[in-house]
Coordinates of C-alpha atoms in Angstrom, one line a residue:
X1 CA 247.0 27.9 -3.3
X2 CA 246.5 24.9 -5.6
X3 CA 250.0 25.2 -6.9
X4 CA 252.1 24.7 -3.7
X5 CA 254.3 27.5 -4.8
X6 CA 257.1 28.2 -2.3
X7 CA 259.3 31.2 -1.7
X8 CA 262.0 30.0 -4.1
X9 CA 259.4 29.5 -6.9
X10 CA 258.2 33.0 -6.4
X11 CA 261.8 34.3 -6.3
X12 CA 262.6 32.6 -9.6
X13 CA 259.4 33.9 -11.2
X14 CA 259.9 37.4 -9.9
X15 CA 263.5 37.4 -11.1
X16 CA 262.3 36.3 -14.6
X17 CA 259.7 39.1 -14.7
X18 CA 262.2 41.8 -13.6
X19 CA 264.7 40.6 -16.1
X20 CA 262.2 40.8 -19.0
X21 CA 260.9 44.2 -18.0
X22 CA 264.4 45.5 -17.4
X23 CA 265.8 44.4 -20.7
X24 CA 262.6 45.4 -22.6
X25 CA 262.7 49.0 -21.2
X26 CA 266.5 49.3 -21.6
X27 CA 266.5 48.4 -25.3
X28 CA 263.4 50.7 -25.7
X29 CA 265.1 53.8 -24.6
X30 CA 265.7 56.6 -27.1
X31 CA 269.3 57.2 -28.0
X32 CA 270.5 60.7 -27.1
X33 CA 269.4 63.2 -29.7
X34 CA 267.3 60.7 -31.7
X35 CA 263.5 60.6 -31.9
X36 CA 262.1 57.1 -32.4
X37 CA 260.7 56.9 -35.9
X38 CA 258.4 54.3 -37.6
X39 CA 261.3 52.1 -38.7
X40 CA 262.7 52.1 -35.2
X41 CA 259.4 51.2 -33.6
X42 CA 257.9 48.8 -36.1
X43 CA 261.0 47.2 -37.6
X44 CA 263.6 47.5 -34.8
X45 CA 265.7 49.9 -37.0
X46 CA 266.2 46.9 -39.4
X47 CA 269.1 45.8 -37.2
X48 CA 268.2 42.3 -35.9
X49 CA 270.9 39.7 -36.2
X50 CA 270.1 36.1 -37.3
X51 CA 270.1 34.6 -33.8
X52 CA 267.7 37.2 -32.5
X53 CA 265.4 36.6 -35.5
X54 CA 265.4 32.8 -35.0
X55 CA 264.8 33.1 -31.3
X56 CA 262.1 35.7 -31.8
X57 CA 260.3 33.6 -34.4
X58 CA 260.0 30.7 -32.0
X59 CA 259.0 32.9 -29.0
X60 CA 256.3 34.6 -31.1
X61 CA 255.0 31.2 -32.3
X62 CA 255.2 29.1 -29.1
X63 CA 252.5 30.3 -26.7
X64 CA 249.8 29.0 -24.5
X65 CA 248.1 27.4 -27.5
X66 CA 251.2 25.1 -27.8
X67 CA 252.1 24.6 -24.1
X68 CA 248.5 24.2 -23.0
X69 CA 246.6 23.4 -26.3
X70 CA 249.2 21.1 -28.0
X71 CA 249.9 19.3 -24.7
X72 CA 246.2 18.8 -24.5
X73 CA 246.2 17.4 -28.0
X74 CA 249.1 15.2 -27.1
X75 CA 247.1 13.9 -24.1
X76 CA 244.0 13.2 -26.4
X77 CA 245.5 12.0 -29.6
X78 CA 249.3 11.6 -29.2
X79 CA 252.5 12.3 -31.1
X80 CA 250.5 12.9 -34.4
X81 CA 249.9 16.5 -33.4
X82 CA 253.7 17.1 -33.7
X83 CA 253.1 17.2 -37.5
X84 CA 252.4 20.9 -37.0
X85 CA 255.9 21.5 -35.6
X86 CA 257.9 19.2 -37.9
X87 CA 256.2 20.3 -41.1
X88 CA 256.6 23.9 -39.9
X89 CA 260.3 23.3 -40.0
X90 CA 260.0 22.4 -43.7
X91 CA 257.7 25.4 -44.3
X92 CA 260.2 27.8 -42.8
X93 CA 262.8 26.7 -45.4
X94 CA 260.3 27.4 -48.2
X95 CA 259.6 30.8 -46.7
X96 CA 263.3 31.6 -46.3
X97 CA 264.2 30.6 -49.9
X98 CA 261.2 31.8 -51.9
X99 CA 259.1 34.4 -50.0
X100 CA 261.6 36.4 -48.1
X101 CA 263.7 37.5 -51.0
X102 CA 260.7 39.2 -52.6
X103 CA 259.4 40.8 -49.3
X104 CA 262.8 42.2 -48.3
X105 CA 263.5 43.5 -51.8
X106 CA 260.1 45.4 -51.6
X107 CA 261.2 47.0 -48.3
X108 CA 258.0 46.1 -46.6
X109 CA 256.7 47.1 -43.1
X110 CA 253.6 45.0 -43.3
X111 CA 252.2 42.1 -45.3
X112 CA 249.2 44.1 -46.4
X113 CA 251.7 46.6 -47.8
X114 CA 252.8 43.9 -50.2
X115 CA 249.2 43.5 -51.3
X116 CA 249.0 47.2 -52.1
X117 CA 252.2 47.1 -54.2
X118 CA 251.2 44.0 -56.1
X119 CA 247.4 44.6 -56.3
X120 CA 245.6 47.6 -54.9
X121 CA 244.9 49.8 -51.9
X122 CA 241.3 48.4 -51.7
X123 CA 242.5 44.8 -51.4
X124 CA 245.2 45.9 -48.9
X125 CA 242.5 47.6 -46.7
X126 CA 240.2 44.5 -46.9
X127 CA 243.0 42.2 -45.7
X128 CA 244.3 44.7 -43.1
X129 CA 240.9 44.9 -41.5
X130 CA 240.6 41.1 -41.6
X131 CA 244.0 40.6 -39.9
X132 CA 243.3 43.1 -37.2
X133 CA 240.1 41.3 -36.4
X134 CA 241.8 37.9 -36.4
X135 CA 244.6 39.0 -34.2
X136 CA 242.3 40.7 -31.6
X137 CA 239.4 38.3 -31.5
X138 CA 241.1 35.0 -32.1
X139 CA 244.9 35.2 -31.5
X140 CA 245.2 37.7 -28.6
X141 CA 241.9 36.6 -26.9
X142 CA 242.8 32.9 -27.1
X143 CA 246.3 33.3 -25.8
X144 CA 245.0 35.4 -22.9
X145 CA 242.3 32.8 -22.2
X146 CA 244.7 29.9 -22.2
X147 CA 247.2 31.8 -20.2
X148 CA 244.6 32.7 -17.7
X149 CA 243.4 29.1 -17.5
X150 CA 247.0 27.9 -16.8
X151 CA 247.6 30.5 -14.0
X152 CA 244.2 29.7 -12.5
X153 CA 244.9 26.0 -12.5
X154 CA 248.5 26.3 -11.2
X155 CA 248.3 29.1 -8.7
X156 CA 244.6 29.3 -7.9
X157 CA 244.4 32.9 -9.1
X158 CA 241.0 33.9 -10.5
X159 CA 241.1 33.8 -14.3
X160 CA 240.0 37.4 -14.9
X161 CA 242.9 38.6 -12.7
X162 CA 245.3 36.3 -14.4
X163 CA 244.2 37.6 -17.8
X164 CA 244.6 41.2 -16.7
X165 CA 248.0 40.5 -15.2
X166 CA 249.3 38.9 -18.4
X167 CA 248.0 41.7 -20.5
X168 CA 249.7 44.4 -18.3
X169 CA 253.0 42.5 -18.2
X170 CA 253.1 42.2 -22.0
X171 CA 252.0 45.8 -22.5
X172 CA 254.6 47.2 -20.0
X173 CA 257.5 46.9 -22.5
X174 CA 256.0 46.1 -25.9
X175 CA 253.8 49.2 -26.2
X176 CA 256.7 51.5 -25.3
X177 CA 259.5 49.9 -27.1
X178 CA 257.9 48.4 -30.2
X179 CA 259.5 45.5 -32.1
X180 CA 263.0 46.1 -30.7
X181 CA 261.8 45.5 -27.2
X182 CA 259.8 42.5 -28.3
X183 CA 262.6 40.9 -30.3
X184 CA 265.4 41.3 -27.8
X185 CA 263.4 40.1 -24.9
X186 CA 262.3 37.1 -27.0
X187 CA 265.9 35.9 -26.9
X188 CA 265.6 35.6 -23.2
X189 CA 262.1 34.3 -23.4
X190 CA 263.3 31.4 -25.6
X191 CA 265.9 30.4 -23.1
X192 CA 263.3 30.2 -20.3
X193 CA 260.8 28.5 -22.7
X194 CA 263.2 25.7 -23.9
X195 CA 264.9 25.1 -20.6
X196 CA 261.7 25.2 -18.5
X197 CA 259.9 23.0 -21.0
X198 CA 262.7 20.5 -20.9
X199 CA 262.7 20.5 -17.1
X200 CA 258.9 19.7 -17.1
X201 CA 259.4 16.9 -19.7
X202 CA 262.3 15.3 -17.8
X203 CA 260.5 15.3 -14.5
X204 CA 257.3 14.0 -16.1
X205 CA 259.2 11.1 -17.7
X206 CA 261.2 10.5 -14.6
X207 CA 258.0 10.2 -12.6
X208 CA 256.6 7.6 -15.0
X209 CA 259.8 5.6 -14.8
X210 CA 259.7 5.6 -11.0
X211 CA 262.9 7.7 -10.8
X212 CA 264.9 5.8 -13.4
X213 CA 265.4 8.8 -15.7
X214 CA 263.9 10.3 -18.8
X215 CA 264.9 7.6 -21.3
X216 CA 263.4 4.9 -19.2
X217 CA 260.3 7.1 -18.8
X218 CA 260.0 7.5 -22.6
X219 CA 260.2 3.8 -23.0
X220 CA 257.6 3.3 -20.4
X221 CA 255.0 5.7 -22.0
X222 CA 255.7 4.1 -25.4
X223 CA 255.0 0.7 -24.0
X224 CA 252.0 1.9 -21.9
X225 CA 250.3 3.8 -24.7
X226 CA 251.6 2.6 -28.1
X227 CA 248.5 4.1 -29.8
X228 CA 249.8 7.6 -28.9
X229 CA 252.9 7.1 -31.0
X230 CA 251.6 7.1 -34.6
X231 CA 252.1 10.1 -36.8
X232 CA 249.7 8.8 -39.5
X233 CA 246.3 8.1 -38.1
X234 CA 243.9 5.6 -39.8
X235 CA 240.2 6.3 -40.4
X236 CA 239.2 4.2 -37.4
X237 CA 240.9 6.6 -35.0
X238 CA 238.5 8.9 -33.2
X239 CA 240.8 11.9 -34.0
X240 CA 241.1 11.2 -37.8
X241 CA 239.0 14.2 -38.6
X242 CA 241.6 16.5 -36.9
X243 CA 244.6 14.8 -38.5
X244 CA 243.4 12.8 -41.5
X245 CA 246.2 10.3 -42.1
X246 CA 248.5 10.7 -45.0
X247 CA 246.6 13.8 -46.1
X248 CA 248.3 15.7 -43.3
X249 CA 251.5 15.4 -45.3
X250 CA 250.2 16.2 -48.7
X251 CA 247.0 18.2 -48.0
X252 CA 245.5 21.0 -46.0
X253 CA 248.2 21.3 -43.4
X254 CA 250.4 22.9 -46.0
X255 CA 247.8 25.6 -46.4
X256 CA 247.8 26.3 -42.7
X257 CA 251.6 26.3 -42.5
X258 CA 252.4 28.4 -45.6
X259 CA 249.8 30.9 -44.5
X260 CA 251.0 31.1 -41.0
X261 CA 254.8 31.2 -41.6
X262 CA 254.7 33.1 -44.9
X263 CA 252.0 35.7 -44.7
X264 CA 251.3 36.2 -41.0
X265 CA 252.4 39.7 -39.9
X266 CA 253.4 38.9 -36.3
X267 CA 255.7 36.1 -37.6
X268 CA 257.2 37.6 -40.7
X269 CA 257.7 41.0 -39.2
X270 CA 260.9 39.7 -37.5
X271 CA 262.5 38.8 -40.8
X272 CA 261.6 42.2 -42.3
X273 CA 263.6 43.7 -39.5
X274 CA 266.8 41.8 -40.4
X275 CA 270.1 43.5 -41.2
X276 CA 270.0 41.8 -44.6
X277 CA 268.4 38.9 -46.5
X278 CA 271.2 36.5 -45.6
X279 CA 270.8 37.4 -42.0
X280 CA 267.0 36.8 -42.2
X281 CA 267.6 33.4 -43.9
X282 CA 270.0 32.3 -41.2
X283 CA 267.4 33.2 -38.6
X284 CA 264.8 31.2 -40.5
X285 CA 267.2 28.2 -40.4
X286 CA 267.7 28.5 -36.7
X287 CA 264.0 28.6 -36.1
X288 CA 263.6 25.5 -38.3
X289 CA 266.0 23.5 -36.1
X290 CA 264.2 24.7 -33.0
X291 CA 260.9 23.6 -34.4
X292 CA 262.2 20.0 -34.5
X293 CA 262.7 20.2 -30.8
X294 CA 259.4 21.7 -29.8
X295 CA 257.3 18.5 -29.6
X296 CA 259.7 17.2 -27.0
X297 CA 258.6 20.0 -24.6
X298 CA 254.9 20.5 -25.6
X299 CA 253.6 17.1 -26.9
X300 CA 255.5 14.4 -24.9
X301 CA 254.4 15.9 -21.5
X302 CA 250.8 15.5 -22.6
X303 CA 251.4 11.8 -23.4
X304 CA 253.1 11.4 -20.1
X305 CA 250.2 12.9 -18.3
X306 CA 247.8 10.5 -20.1
X307 CA 249.9 7.5 -18.9
X308 CA 250.2 8.9 -15.4
X309 CA 246.4 9.3 -14.8
X310 CA 245.8 5.8 -16.2
X311 CA 248.3 4.1 -13.9
X312 CA 246.8 3.6 -10.3
X313 CA 250.3 3.1 -8.8
X314 CA 251.6 6.4 -10.1
X315 CA 248.5 8.3 -9.0
X316 CA 248.7 6.7 -5.6
X317 CA 252.3 8.0 -5.2
X318 CA 251.2 11.5 -6.2
X319 CA 248.9 11.7 -3.2
X320 CA 246.1 14.2 -2.8
X321 CA 247.8 16.7 -5.1
X322 CA 247.4 14.3 -8.0
X323 CA 243.6 14.5 -7.7
X324 CA 243.5 18.2 -8.2
X325 CA 242.5 19.5 -11.7
X326 CA 243.0 16.1 -13.2
X327 CA 242.9 16.1 -17.0
X328 CA 240.3 14.0 -18.8
X329 CA 239.4 13.1 -22.3
X330 CA 236.8 16.0 -22.3
X331 CA 239.2 18.4 -20.6
X332 CA 242.6 17.5 -22.2
X333 CA 243.9 21.1 -21.9
X334 CA 244.4 20.6 -18.2
X335 CA 247.3 18.2 -18.8
X336 CA 250.2 20.6 -18.8
X337 CA 249.0 22.8 -15.8
X338 CA 248.3 19.5 -13.9
X339 CA 251.9 18.3 -14.5
X340 CA 253.4 21.6 -13.1
X341 CA 251.9 20.9 -9.7
X342 CA 254.4 18.1 -9.1
X343 CA 257.6 19.8 -9.9
X344 CA 260.1 20.3 -7.0
X345 CA 260.5 23.7 -5.3
X346 CA 262.5 26.1 -7.5
X347 CA 262.0 24.1 -10.6
X348 CA 258.3 24.8 -10.5
X349 CA 259.2 28.5 -10.7
X350 CA 261.4 27.9 -13.7
X351 CA 258.7 25.8 -15.5
X352 CA 256.1 28.4 -14.7
X353 CA 258.4 31.1 -16.0
X354 CA 258.8 29.1 -19.2
X355 CA 255.0 29.0 -19.6
X356 CA 254.7 32.7 -18.8
X357 CA 257.5 33.5 -21.3
X358 CA 255.6 31.6 -24.0
X359 CA 252.4 33.5 -23.3
X360 CA 253.9 37.0 -22.8
X361 CA 256.2 36.9 -25.8
X362 CA 253.4 35.9 -28.1
X363 CA 251.1 38.6 -26.6
X364 CA 253.8 41.2 -27.1
X365 CA 254.3 40.1 -30.7
X366 CA 250.6 40.2 -31.5
X367 CA 250.2 43.6 -29.9
X368 CA 253.1 45.0 -31.9
X369 CA 251.9 43.5 -35.2
X370 CA 248.3 44.6 -34.7
X371 CA 249.5 48.2 -34.0
X372 CA 251.8 48.0 -37.0
X373 CA 249.1 47.0 -39.5
X374 CA 246.6 49.6 -38.0
X375 CA 249.1 52.4 -38.1
X376 CA 250.8 51.8 -41.4
X377 CA 247.9 50.4 -43.4
X378 CA 244.9 52.3 -42.0
X379 CA 245.9 55.3 -39.9
X380 CA 248.5 56.6 -42.3
X381 CA 246.4 55.7 -45.3
X382 CA 243.0 57.2 -44.3
X383 CA 243.3 59.1 -41.0
X384 CA 246.5 61.1 -41.1
X385 CA 248.5 60.8 -44.3
X386 CA 251.1 63.4 -43.2
X387 CA 251.7 62.0 -39.7
X388 CA 255.1 62.8 -38.2
X389 CA 257.3 60.0 -36.8
X390 CA 256.3 61.0 -33.3
X391 CA 252.6 60.9 -34.2
X392 CA 253.0 57.6 -36.0
X393 CA 254.7 55.9 -33.0
X394 CA 252.0 57.3 -30.7
X395 CA 249.2 56.0 -32.9
X396 CA 251.0 52.6 -32.8
X397 CA 251.1 52.6 -29.0
X398 CA 247.4 53.7 -28.6
X399 CA 246.1 51.2 -31.2
X400 CA 248.1 48.4 -29.5
X401 CA 246.6 49.3 -26.1
X402 CA 243.0 49.4 -27.5
X403 CA 243.5 46.0 -29.2
X404 CA 244.7 44.5 -25.9
X405 CA 241.8 45.9 -23.9
X406 CA 239.3 44.4 -26.4
X407 CA 241.1 41.0 -26.2
X408 CA 241.0 41.1 -22.4
X409 CA 237.2 41.6 -22.5
X410 CA 236.7 38.8 -25.1
X411 CA 239.1 36.3 -23.6
X412 CA 236.9 35.0 -20.7
X413 CA 234.1 34.4 -23.2
X414 CA 236.1 31.6 -24.7
X415 CA 235.6 29.4 -21.6
X416 CA 234.7 25.8 -22.3
X417 CA 236.9 25.3 -25.4
X418 CA 238.7 21.9 -25.3
X419 CA 241.8 21.2 -27.3
X420 CA 242.1 24.9 -28.0
X421 CA 245.0 24.4 -30.4
X422 CA 242.8 22.4 -32.7
X423 CA 239.9 24.9 -32.3
X424 CA 242.2 27.8 -33.3
X425 CA 243.6 26.0 -36.3
X426 CA 240.1 24.9 -37.6
X427 CA 238.5 28.3 -37.5
X428 CA 241.5 30.2 -38.8
X429 CA 241.4 27.7 -41.6
X430 CA 238.1 29.2 -42.9
X431 CA 239.9 32.3 -44.0
X432 CA 243.5 31.3 -44.5
X433 CA 243.0 29.3 -47.8
X434 CA 241.8 32.3 -49.7
X435 CA 244.5 34.5 -48.4
X436 CA 247.1 31.9 -49.3
X437 CA 245.7 31.6 -52.8
X438 CA 245.9 35.4 -53.4
X439 CA 249.5 35.6 -52.1
X440 CA 250.9 32.6 -53.9
X441 CA 249.4 33.6 -57.3
X442 CA 250.4 37.3 -56.6
X443 CA 254.0 36.3 -55.9
X444 CA 254.6 33.7 -58.6
X445 CA 252.1 34.2 -61.5
X446 CA 252.4 37.5 -63.3
X447 CA 249.0 37.3 -64.9
X448 CA 247.1 37.6 -61.6
X449 CA 244.9 40.7 -61.6
X450 CA 243.6 42.9 -58.8
X451 CA 239.9 42.2 -59.5
X452 CA 240.5 38.5 -59.7
X453 CA 242.4 38.6 -56.3
X454 CA 239.6 40.6 -54.6
X455 CA 236.9 38.2 -55.9
X456 CA 239.0 35.2 -54.9
X457 CA 239.5 36.5 -51.4
X458 CA 235.8 37.3 -51.0
X459 CA 234.4 34.0 -52.5
X460 CA 236.8 31.9 -50.5
X461 CA 234.8 32.5 -47.3
X462 CA 231.5 31.1 -48.6
X463 CA 233.3 28.2 -50.3
X464 CA 235.0 27.3 -47.0
X465 CA 231.6 27.5 -45.1
X466 CA 229.8 25.4 -47.7
X467 CA 232.5 22.7 -47.5
X468 CA 232.4 22.9 -43.7
X469 CA 228.7 22.3 -43.4
X470 CA 228.2 20.1 -46.4
X471 CA 226.8 16.7 -45.3
X472 CA 229.6 14.8 -47.1
X473 CA 231.7 12.3 -45.1
X474 CA 234.7 12.7 -47.3
X475 CA 234.8 16.4 -46.5
X476 CA 234.5 16.0 -42.7
X477 CA 238.2 16.5 -41.9
X478 CA 238.7 20.2 -41.9
X479 CA 242.2 19.9 -43.4
X480 CA 240.5 18.5 -46.5
X481 CA 238.2 21.6 -46.5
X482 CA 241.2 23.9 -46.3
X483 CA 243.0 22.2 -49.2
X484 CA 240.0 22.1 -51.5
X485 CA 239.1 25.8 -50.6
X486 CA 242.6 26.9 -51.6
X487 CA 242.5 25.0 -54.9
X488 CA 239.0 26.3 -55.8
X489 CA 240.0 29.8 -54.9
X490 CA 243.1 29.6 -57.1
X491 CA 241.0 28.3 -60.0
X492 CA 238.6 31.3 -59.6
X493 CA 241.5 33.7 -59.6
X494 CA 243.2 32.1 -62.6
X495 CA 239.9 32.0 -64.7
X496 CA 238.9 35.6 -63.8
X497 CA 242.5 36.8 -64.5
X498 CA 242.4 35.2 -68.0
X499 CA 239.0 36.7 -68.8
X500 CA 240.2 40.1 -67.8
X501 CA 243.7 40.1 -69.5
X502 CA 243.2 37.6 -72.3
X503 CA 246.4 35.9 -71.0
X504 CA 248.6 39.0 -70.9
X505 CA 250.8 39.7 -67.8
X506 CA 249.4 42.1 -65.2
X507 CA 251.3 45.4 -65.1
X508 CA 252.0 44.9 -61.4
X509 CA 253.2 41.3 -61.9
X510 CA 256.5 40.5 -60.1
X511 CA 259.5 39.7 -62.3
X512 CA 261.0 36.4 -61.1
X513 CA 264.6 35.5 -61.8
X514 CA 266.9 32.7 -60.6
X515 CA 269.3 35.1 -59.0
X516 CA 266.5 36.3 -56.7
X517 CA 266.3 32.9 -55.0
X518 CA 270.0 32.2 -54.6
X519 CA 270.9 31.1 -51.1
X520 CA 274.2 30.6 -49.3
X521 CA 275.9 27.2 -48.9
X522 CA 275.2 27.4 -45.1
X523 CA 271.5 27.7 -45.8
X524 CA 271.5 24.9 -48.3
X525 CA 273.4 22.5 -46.1
X526 CA 271.3 23.4 -43.1
X527 CA 268.1 22.9 -45.1
X528 CA 269.2 19.5 -46.1
X529 CA 269.9 18.5 -42.5
X530 CA 266.5 19.7 -41.4
X531 CA 264.8 17.7 -44.2
X532 CA 266.8 14.6 -43.3
X533 CA 266.0 14.8 -39.5
X534 CA 262.3 15.4 -40.4
X535 CA 262.3 12.3 -42.6
X536 CA 263.9 10.2 -39.9
X537 CA 261.3 11.3 -37.3
X538 CA 258.4 10.4 -39.5
X539 CA 260.0 7.0 -40.3
X540 CA 260.5 6.4 -36.6
X541 CA 256.9 7.3 -35.5
X542 CA 255.0 6.4 -38.7

């Protein structure tokens, strides 16, 4: 095998798999005399504590697209890709303070359900169908593809078998147990994810420094590739169109982050399952701190790999193994799997378990959220309005299985994508600006009408496509396109709303009060610390 896996590596990985399956199935069991209902299956009985919410948010978020895709982007363009993580920490604070209070007060199961309560069933259905398609054909399929690529590169297993294995592993506990199984196993997954990721980072940096430790290795890669340590790229940089300088901080990346963290079912579902709003906000705060750490375990290894392959002495010391699956500028996503080949026996199993944890936890989250939206927003709305709890849970399991099967079929077709993280962000960015505009105005502007929201959501797609293919150099960075699309969509919604209501409030407008957004001293202090750390990081790597 290409990996050089040894018995201890297999033992560690098998122990990880058995632990996840065991815990997942144990927490999934029905309590004596209690039939699992919709709240149990889709919202974990609304019983999640803050630390489980924070861990689960990160486990759902960090997947193959980060470990493989973001490391590949680190290899290709450097630390600048960490903007996604560090700005996400700030976005989480906004979501916790301003979005969650409204969502939890409404007692939501799904994000489309909010659309129904604020606008209409028609708009809810449009968005529900959109999200199911996005989760199946983009999110699930891409995570399976990248996970299959990693296993093929590391262990020499044919990609299609790796994809099927990952799908079966995630399905084994998530389909049966629902969100409860997903969230509680995510706590374990995050431990593997962070510790395994730190092991890989340490050993990569230690290799670069010739055995003198991680700090010496970090200094070495900084000196060897100073161009990889700039957060703000200038227009002369080949990657400016992916991360357009200062506009990353004040432009389209806010659209991507607010959409993803605020209105993405498989992310926000964890907070909807909290014991209380305060518990959900503490979980959000924990996730924000963890996001500040993530670039250390997914971006820095990519930069280290870049330095290693461009240093003849390091490559000579790696021997023949160093020449297998070598990442290149055109195949940057091979960087992380390539690094795993050089880990010592036992640690390789831990690092591979971390990668598997990232993949499987995200798959499980996406399966659960896809089934939640289908069951609560389509099945119970149009197919079986009087479905019992038992029937509802069965529909969730079946729809999750069907979504996974479709994604397994689609995943191999994604072969050839380089810097997959950037690819996913760019094409999700065609639809996210319109959705963000609808939600922001629906939440915070009482005059927003249903018809205006529907037209805004529909027209945002051609607007995004026109901007994408317009032969205008200034619009080439896709983040610019996202920001402009969001602004134009908001203008359309505002104008149509005024024409319809003559400036009067919409009957379904949300009453906003100061008391709604009050947060605890713990949240306020924690938020200030996160903001301060983020500012220091940007100052250091500007």
